[in-house]
Short mmCIF file of C-alpha atoms (C1' of nucleotides) in Angstrom, two decimals:
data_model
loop_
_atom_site.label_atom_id
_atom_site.label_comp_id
_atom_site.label_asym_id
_atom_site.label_seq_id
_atom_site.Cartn_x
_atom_site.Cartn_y
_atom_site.Cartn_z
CA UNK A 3 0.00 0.00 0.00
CA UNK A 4 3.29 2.08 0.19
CA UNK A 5 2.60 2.88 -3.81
CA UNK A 6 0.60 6.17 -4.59
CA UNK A 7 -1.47 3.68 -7.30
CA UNK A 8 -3.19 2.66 -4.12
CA UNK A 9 -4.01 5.58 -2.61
CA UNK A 10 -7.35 7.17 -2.44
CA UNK A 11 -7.89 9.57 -5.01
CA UNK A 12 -8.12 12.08 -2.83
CA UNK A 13 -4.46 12.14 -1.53
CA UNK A 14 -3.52 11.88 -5.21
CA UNK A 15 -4.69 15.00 -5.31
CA UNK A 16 -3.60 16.65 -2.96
CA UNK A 17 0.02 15.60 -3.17
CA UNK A 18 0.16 16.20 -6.53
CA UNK A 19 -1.34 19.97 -5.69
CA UNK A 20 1.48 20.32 -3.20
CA UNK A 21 4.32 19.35 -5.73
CA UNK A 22 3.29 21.19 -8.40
CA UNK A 23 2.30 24.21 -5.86
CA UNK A 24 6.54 23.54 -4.48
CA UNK A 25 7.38 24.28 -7.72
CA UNK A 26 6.16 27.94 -7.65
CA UNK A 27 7.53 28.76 -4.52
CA UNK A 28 10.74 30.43 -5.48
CA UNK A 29 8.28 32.34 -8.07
CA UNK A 30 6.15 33.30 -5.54
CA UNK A 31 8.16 34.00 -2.64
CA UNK A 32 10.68 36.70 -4.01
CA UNK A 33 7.28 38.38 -5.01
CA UNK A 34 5.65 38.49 -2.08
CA UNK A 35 2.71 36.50 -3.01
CA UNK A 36 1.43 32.98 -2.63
CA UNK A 37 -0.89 30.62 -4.95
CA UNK A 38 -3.84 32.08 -2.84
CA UNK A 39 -3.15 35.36 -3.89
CA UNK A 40 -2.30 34.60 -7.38
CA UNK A 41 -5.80 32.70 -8.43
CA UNK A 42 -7.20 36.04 -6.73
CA UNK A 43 -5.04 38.39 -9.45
CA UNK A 44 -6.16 35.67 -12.11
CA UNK A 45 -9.93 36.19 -11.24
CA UNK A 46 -9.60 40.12 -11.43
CA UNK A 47 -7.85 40.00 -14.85
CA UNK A 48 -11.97 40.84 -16.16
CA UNK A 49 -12.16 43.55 -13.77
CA UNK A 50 -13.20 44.65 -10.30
CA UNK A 51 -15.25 42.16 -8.15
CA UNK A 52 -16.49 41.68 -4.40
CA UNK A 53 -15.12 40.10 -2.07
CA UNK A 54 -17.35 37.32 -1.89
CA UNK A 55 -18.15 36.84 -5.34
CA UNK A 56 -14.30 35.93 -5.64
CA UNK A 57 -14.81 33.44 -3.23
CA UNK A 58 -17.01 31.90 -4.96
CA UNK A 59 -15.51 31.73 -7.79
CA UNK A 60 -12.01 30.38 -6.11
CA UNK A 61 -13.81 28.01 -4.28
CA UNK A 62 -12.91 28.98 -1.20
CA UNK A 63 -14.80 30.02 2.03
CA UNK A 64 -15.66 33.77 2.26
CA UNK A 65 -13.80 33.85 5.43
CA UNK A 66 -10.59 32.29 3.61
CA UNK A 67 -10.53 34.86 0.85
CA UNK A 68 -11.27 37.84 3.58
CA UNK A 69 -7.56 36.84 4.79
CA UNK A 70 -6.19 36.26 1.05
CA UNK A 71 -7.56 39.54 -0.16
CA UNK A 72 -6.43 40.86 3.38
CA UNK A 73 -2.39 39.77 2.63
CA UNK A 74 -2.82 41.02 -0.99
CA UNK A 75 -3.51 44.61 -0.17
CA UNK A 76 -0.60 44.39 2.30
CA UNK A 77 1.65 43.92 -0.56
CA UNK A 78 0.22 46.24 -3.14
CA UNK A 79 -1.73 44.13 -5.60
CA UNK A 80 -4.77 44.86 -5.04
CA UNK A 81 -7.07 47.74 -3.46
CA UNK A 82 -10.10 47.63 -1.40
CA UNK A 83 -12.65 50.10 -1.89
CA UNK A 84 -16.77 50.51 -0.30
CA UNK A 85 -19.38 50.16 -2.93
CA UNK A 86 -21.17 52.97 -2.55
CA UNK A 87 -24.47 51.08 -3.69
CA UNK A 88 -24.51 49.20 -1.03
CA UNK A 89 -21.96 49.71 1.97
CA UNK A 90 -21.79 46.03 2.84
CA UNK A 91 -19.66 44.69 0.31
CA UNK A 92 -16.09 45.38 -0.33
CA UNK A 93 -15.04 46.09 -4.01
CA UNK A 94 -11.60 44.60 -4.95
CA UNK A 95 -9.52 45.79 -7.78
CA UNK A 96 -6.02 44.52 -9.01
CA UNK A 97 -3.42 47.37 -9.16
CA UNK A 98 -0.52 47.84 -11.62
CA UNK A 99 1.74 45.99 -9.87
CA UNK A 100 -0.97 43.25 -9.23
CA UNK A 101 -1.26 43.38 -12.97
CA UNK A 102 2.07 43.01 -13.54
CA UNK A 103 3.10 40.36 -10.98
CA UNK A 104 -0.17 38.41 -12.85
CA UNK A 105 1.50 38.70 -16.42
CA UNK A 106 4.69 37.60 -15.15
CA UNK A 107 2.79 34.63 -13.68
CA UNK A 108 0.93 33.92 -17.13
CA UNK A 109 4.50 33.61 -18.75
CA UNK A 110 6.11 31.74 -16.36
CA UNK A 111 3.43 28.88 -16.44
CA UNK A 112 3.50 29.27 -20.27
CA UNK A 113 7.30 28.67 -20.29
CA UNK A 114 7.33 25.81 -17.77
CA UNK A 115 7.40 22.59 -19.92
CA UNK A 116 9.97 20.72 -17.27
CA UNK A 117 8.08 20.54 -14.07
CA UNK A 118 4.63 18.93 -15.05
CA UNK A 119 6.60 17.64 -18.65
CA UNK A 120 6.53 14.75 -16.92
CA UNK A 121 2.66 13.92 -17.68
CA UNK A 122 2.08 12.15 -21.04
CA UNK A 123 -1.02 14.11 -21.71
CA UNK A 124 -1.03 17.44 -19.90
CA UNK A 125 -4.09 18.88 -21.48
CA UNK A 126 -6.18 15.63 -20.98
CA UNK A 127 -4.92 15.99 -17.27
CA UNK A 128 -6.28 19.33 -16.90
CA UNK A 129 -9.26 18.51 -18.84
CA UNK A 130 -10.57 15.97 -16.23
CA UNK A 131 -9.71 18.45 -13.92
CA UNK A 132 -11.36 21.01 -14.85
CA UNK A 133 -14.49 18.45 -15.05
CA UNK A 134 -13.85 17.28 -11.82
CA UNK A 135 -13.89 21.04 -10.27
CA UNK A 136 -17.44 22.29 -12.55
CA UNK A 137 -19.55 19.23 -11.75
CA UNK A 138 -18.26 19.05 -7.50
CA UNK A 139 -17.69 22.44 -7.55
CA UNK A 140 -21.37 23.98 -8.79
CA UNK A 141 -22.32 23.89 -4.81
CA UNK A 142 -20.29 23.54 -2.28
CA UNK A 143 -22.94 23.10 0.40
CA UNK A 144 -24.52 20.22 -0.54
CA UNK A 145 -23.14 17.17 1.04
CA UNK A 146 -22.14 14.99 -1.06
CA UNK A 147 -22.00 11.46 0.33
CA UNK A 148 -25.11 10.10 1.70
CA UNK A 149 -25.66 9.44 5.38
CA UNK A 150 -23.29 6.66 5.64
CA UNK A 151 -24.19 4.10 7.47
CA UNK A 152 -24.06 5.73 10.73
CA UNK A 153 -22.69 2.19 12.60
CA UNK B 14 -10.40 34.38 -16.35
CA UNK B 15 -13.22 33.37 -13.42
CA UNK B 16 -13.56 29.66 -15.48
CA UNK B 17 -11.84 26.78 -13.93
CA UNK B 18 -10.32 25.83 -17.24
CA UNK B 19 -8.01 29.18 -17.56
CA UNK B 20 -6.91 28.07 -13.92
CA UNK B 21 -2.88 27.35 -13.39
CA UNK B 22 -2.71 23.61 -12.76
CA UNK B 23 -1.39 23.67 -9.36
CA UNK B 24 -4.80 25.83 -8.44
CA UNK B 25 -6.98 23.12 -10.04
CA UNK B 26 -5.46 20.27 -8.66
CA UNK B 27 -5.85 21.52 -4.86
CA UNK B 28 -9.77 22.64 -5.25
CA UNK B 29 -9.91 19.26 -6.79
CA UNK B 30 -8.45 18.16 -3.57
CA UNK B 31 -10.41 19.46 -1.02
CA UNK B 32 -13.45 18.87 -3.48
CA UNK B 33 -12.98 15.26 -2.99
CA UNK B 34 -11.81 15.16 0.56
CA UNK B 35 -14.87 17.06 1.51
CA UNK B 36 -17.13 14.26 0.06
CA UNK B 37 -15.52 12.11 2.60
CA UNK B 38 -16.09 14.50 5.83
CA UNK B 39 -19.13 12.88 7.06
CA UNK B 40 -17.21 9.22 6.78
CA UNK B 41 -14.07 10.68 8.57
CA UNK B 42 -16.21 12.84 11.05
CA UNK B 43 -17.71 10.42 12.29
CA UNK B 44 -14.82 7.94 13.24
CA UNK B 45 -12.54 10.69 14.49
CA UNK B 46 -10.33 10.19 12.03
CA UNK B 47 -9.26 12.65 8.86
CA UNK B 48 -7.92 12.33 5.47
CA UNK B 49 -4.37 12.66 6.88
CA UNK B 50 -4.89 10.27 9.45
CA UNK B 51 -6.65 7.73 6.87
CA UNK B 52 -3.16 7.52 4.45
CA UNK B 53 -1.12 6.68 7.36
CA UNK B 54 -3.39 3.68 8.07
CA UNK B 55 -3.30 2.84 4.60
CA UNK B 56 0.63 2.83 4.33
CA UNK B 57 1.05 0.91 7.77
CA UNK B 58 -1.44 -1.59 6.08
CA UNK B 59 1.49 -4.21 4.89
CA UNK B 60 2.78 -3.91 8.23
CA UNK B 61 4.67 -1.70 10.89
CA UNK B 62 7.31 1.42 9.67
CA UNK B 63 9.58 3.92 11.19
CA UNK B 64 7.56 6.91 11.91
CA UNK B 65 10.50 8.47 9.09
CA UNK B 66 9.61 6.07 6.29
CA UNK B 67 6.00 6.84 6.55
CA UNK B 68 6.27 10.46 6.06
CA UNK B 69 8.96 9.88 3.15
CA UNK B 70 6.13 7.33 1.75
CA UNK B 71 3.18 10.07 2.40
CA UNK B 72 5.40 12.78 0.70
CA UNK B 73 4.81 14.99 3.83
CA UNK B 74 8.04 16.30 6.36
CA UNK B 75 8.83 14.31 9.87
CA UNK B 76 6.90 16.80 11.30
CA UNK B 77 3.52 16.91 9.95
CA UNK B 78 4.17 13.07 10.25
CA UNK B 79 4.94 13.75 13.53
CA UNK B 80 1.53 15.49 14.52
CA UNK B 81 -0.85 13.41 12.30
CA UNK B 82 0.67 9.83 13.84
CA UNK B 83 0.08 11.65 17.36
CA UNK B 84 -3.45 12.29 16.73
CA UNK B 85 -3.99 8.90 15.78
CA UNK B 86 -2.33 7.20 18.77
CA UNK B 87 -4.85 9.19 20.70
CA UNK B 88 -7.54 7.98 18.52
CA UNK B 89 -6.62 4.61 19.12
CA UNK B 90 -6.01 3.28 15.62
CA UNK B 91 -2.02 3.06 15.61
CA UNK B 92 0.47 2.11 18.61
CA UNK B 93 3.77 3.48 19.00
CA UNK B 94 7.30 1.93 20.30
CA UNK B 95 10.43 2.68 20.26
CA UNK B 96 12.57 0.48 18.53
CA UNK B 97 14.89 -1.63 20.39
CA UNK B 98 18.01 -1.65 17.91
CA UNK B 99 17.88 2.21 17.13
CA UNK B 100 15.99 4.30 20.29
CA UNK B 101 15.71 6.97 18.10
CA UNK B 102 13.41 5.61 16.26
CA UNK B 103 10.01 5.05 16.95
CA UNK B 104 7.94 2.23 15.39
CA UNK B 105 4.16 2.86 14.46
CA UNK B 106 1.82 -0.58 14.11
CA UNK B 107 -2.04 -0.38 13.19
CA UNK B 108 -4.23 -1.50 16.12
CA UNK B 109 -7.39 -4.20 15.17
CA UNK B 110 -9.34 -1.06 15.80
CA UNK B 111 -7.42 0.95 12.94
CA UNK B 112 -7.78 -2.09 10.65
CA UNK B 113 -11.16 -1.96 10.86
CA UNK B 114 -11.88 1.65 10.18
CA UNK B 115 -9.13 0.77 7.04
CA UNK B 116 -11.17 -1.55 5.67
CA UNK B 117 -14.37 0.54 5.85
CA UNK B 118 -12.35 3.03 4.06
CA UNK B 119 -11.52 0.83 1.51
CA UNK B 120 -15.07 -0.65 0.86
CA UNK B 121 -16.51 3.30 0.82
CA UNK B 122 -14.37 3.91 -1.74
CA UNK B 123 -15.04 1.45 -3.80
CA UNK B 124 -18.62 1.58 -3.62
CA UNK B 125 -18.44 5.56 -4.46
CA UNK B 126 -19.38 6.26 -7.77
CA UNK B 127 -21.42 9.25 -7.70
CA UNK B 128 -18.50 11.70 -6.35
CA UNK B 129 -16.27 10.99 -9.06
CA UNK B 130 -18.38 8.97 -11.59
CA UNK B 131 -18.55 13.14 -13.27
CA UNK B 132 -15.09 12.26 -14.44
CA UNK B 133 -15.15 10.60 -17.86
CA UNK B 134 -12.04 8.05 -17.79
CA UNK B 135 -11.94 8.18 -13.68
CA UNK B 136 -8.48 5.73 -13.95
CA UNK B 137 -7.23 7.50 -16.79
CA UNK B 138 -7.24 10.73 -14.34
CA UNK B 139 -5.73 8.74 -11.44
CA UNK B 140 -3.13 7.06 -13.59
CA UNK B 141 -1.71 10.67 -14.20
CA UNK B 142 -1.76 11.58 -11.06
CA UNK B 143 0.66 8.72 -10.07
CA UNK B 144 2.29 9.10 -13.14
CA UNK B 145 3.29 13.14 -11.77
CA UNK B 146 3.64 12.15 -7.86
CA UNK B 147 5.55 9.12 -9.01
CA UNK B 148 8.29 11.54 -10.98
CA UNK B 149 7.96 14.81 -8.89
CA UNK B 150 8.28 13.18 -5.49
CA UNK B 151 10.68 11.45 -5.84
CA UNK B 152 13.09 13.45 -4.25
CA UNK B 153 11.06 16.65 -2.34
CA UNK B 154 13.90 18.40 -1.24
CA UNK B 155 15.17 19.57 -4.85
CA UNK B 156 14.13 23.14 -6.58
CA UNK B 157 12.21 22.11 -8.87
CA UNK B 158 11.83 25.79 -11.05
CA UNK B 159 15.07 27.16 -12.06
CA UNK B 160 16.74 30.36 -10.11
CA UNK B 161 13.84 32.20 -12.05
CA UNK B 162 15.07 35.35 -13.23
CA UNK B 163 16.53 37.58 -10.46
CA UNK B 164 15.09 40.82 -11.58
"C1'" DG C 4 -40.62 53.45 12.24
"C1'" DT C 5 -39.35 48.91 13.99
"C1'" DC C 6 -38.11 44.39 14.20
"C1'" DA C 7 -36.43 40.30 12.02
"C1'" DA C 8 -34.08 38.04 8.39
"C1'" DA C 9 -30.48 37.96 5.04
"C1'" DC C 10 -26.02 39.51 3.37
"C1'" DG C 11 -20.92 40.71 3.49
"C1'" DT C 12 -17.14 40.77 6.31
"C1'" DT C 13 -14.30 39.81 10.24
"C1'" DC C 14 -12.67 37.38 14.61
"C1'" DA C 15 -11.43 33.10 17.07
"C1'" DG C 16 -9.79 28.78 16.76
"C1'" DC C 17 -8.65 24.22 14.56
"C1'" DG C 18 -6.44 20.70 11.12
"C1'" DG C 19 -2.80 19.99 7.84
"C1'" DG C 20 0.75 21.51 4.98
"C1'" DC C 21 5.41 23.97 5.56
"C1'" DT C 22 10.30 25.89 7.55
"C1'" DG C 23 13.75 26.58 11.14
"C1'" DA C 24 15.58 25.28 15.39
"C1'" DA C 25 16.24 22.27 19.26
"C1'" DC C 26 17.07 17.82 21.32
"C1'" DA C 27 18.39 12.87 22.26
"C1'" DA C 28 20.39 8.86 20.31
"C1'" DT C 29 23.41 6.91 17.07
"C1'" DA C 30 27.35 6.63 13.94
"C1'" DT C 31 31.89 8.20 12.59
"C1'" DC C 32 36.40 9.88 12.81
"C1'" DC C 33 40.42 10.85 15.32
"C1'" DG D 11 37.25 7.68 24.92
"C1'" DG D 12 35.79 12.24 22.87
"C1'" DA D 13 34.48 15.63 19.49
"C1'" DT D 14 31.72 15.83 15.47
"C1'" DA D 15 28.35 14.65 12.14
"C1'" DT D 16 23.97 12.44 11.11
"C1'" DT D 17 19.39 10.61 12.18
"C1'" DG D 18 14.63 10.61 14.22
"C1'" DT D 19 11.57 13.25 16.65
"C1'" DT D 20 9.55 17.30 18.59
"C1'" DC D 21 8.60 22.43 19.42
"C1'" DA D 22 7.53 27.10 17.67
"C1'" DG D 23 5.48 29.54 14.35
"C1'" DC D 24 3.76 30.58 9.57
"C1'" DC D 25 0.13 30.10 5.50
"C1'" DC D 26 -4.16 28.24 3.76
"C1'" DG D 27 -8.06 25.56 4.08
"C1'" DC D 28 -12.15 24.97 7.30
"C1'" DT D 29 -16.31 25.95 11.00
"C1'" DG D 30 -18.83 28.76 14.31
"C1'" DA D 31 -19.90 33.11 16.04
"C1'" DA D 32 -20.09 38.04 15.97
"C1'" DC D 33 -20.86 42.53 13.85
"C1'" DG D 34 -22.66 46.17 10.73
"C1'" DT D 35 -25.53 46.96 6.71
"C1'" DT D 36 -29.40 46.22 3.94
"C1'" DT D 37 -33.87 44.44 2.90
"C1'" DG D 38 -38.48 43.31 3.84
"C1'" DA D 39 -42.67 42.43 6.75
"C1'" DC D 40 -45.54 44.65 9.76
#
DNA sequence: GTCAAACGTTCAGCGGGCTGAACAATATCC
DNA sequence: GGATATTGTTCAGCCCGCTGAACGTTTGAC
């Protein structure tokens, strides 16, 4: 069972997040920024958006993305301002640098053929991915296994 | 750029991670056991290991190993001795009680179609997966990117 | 206008990754 | 034997997920 062929699929996962994720760290780190903030500058590239909308749309809880968003004004990428329609929500808007520190990110995943080279069929990977995330990923509330037999 | 599919890989691959391990929650939840805790039982299933080989084998560091083998002594699923020939070592062996939650595990799983069944070639997906832990973790301590342009 | 419900955000605290540093036990070199 | 690695584990502390609870704002029922 020492073999990752037998592990639940849900480990494969998430090892394989944290290698590929390892590989981005010397990226990320003399930038001041982390993955978390960078699929946040990815889902501004369209434009301005609330806070919890870009939960949402990360996947993440709104409480999660309050600290992301939090960490990413700290370092300049992105600013916070009140809507003034309606003074509960928080817009959020990438900056230049954000901008900038995004592009840079864009390339370097572009240009990165030896870290996941190793897959026969990248695309296909992130294909079933991508499948996997829309179909799970539609609600996040609803549980999805059934009761279980509760013993 | 809010679509899944424009995503960098390393982003889709943890939401599909926690997408899966949350279908498990109420399974784990209810046994006092997590995901962590659950690979550990599964590597110690072909018999007892060196707290140090089971991290190497779960691709985390000695010290997360550290922590999630604690939590399961307390539990009750896994026993812990030092080993006679090197006392620095300590020796973790499943208890009946941690077999048993294993193989409930194990049947779950396999009886689980409707979490991942919305992937098209499910063992296509997971034979990539190993395919990239197999060749990035094989060695974690390496950089995988390259010094990355220094500015 | 007022009260209750819903919404958007934040605070507190936990699990599970990580790094860096400390420590005991072992191995090695002289 | 004694000083010096090296190994196996743990402690402290960080980031990123999570839940539960609190708070202010808005909306809606009355």
């Amino acid at each position: 069972m020492t073999e990752p062929h037998t592990w639940p699929t849900g480990r494969l996962l998430s090892v394989a997040a944290r290698l590929v994720e390892h590989s981005w760290q010397r990226f990320l780190a003399t930038r001041d920024l982390t993955h978390a903030g960078l699929i946040v500058l990815h889902l501004l590239a369209d434009g301005p958006c609330s806070q919890r909308s870009l939960a949402q749309s990360a996947r993440v809880t709104d409480q999660t993305m309050s600290r992301t968003v939090e960490r990413l004004h700290r370092a300049g990428y992105v600013s916070r301002d009140a809507d003034p329609h309606d003074r509960r929500r928080t817009i959020i808007s990438v900056t230049g640098e954000g901008r900038e520190v995004h592009a840079e990110a864009l390339r370097a995943e572009r240009e990165d053929p030896q870290v996941l080279g190793a897959v026969q069929d990248y695309e296909a990977l992130r294909g079933q991915l991508v499948e996997l995330v829309m179909s799970l990923g539609v609600d996040r509330a609803v549980d999805l296994r059934p009761p279980a037999e509760p013993d």
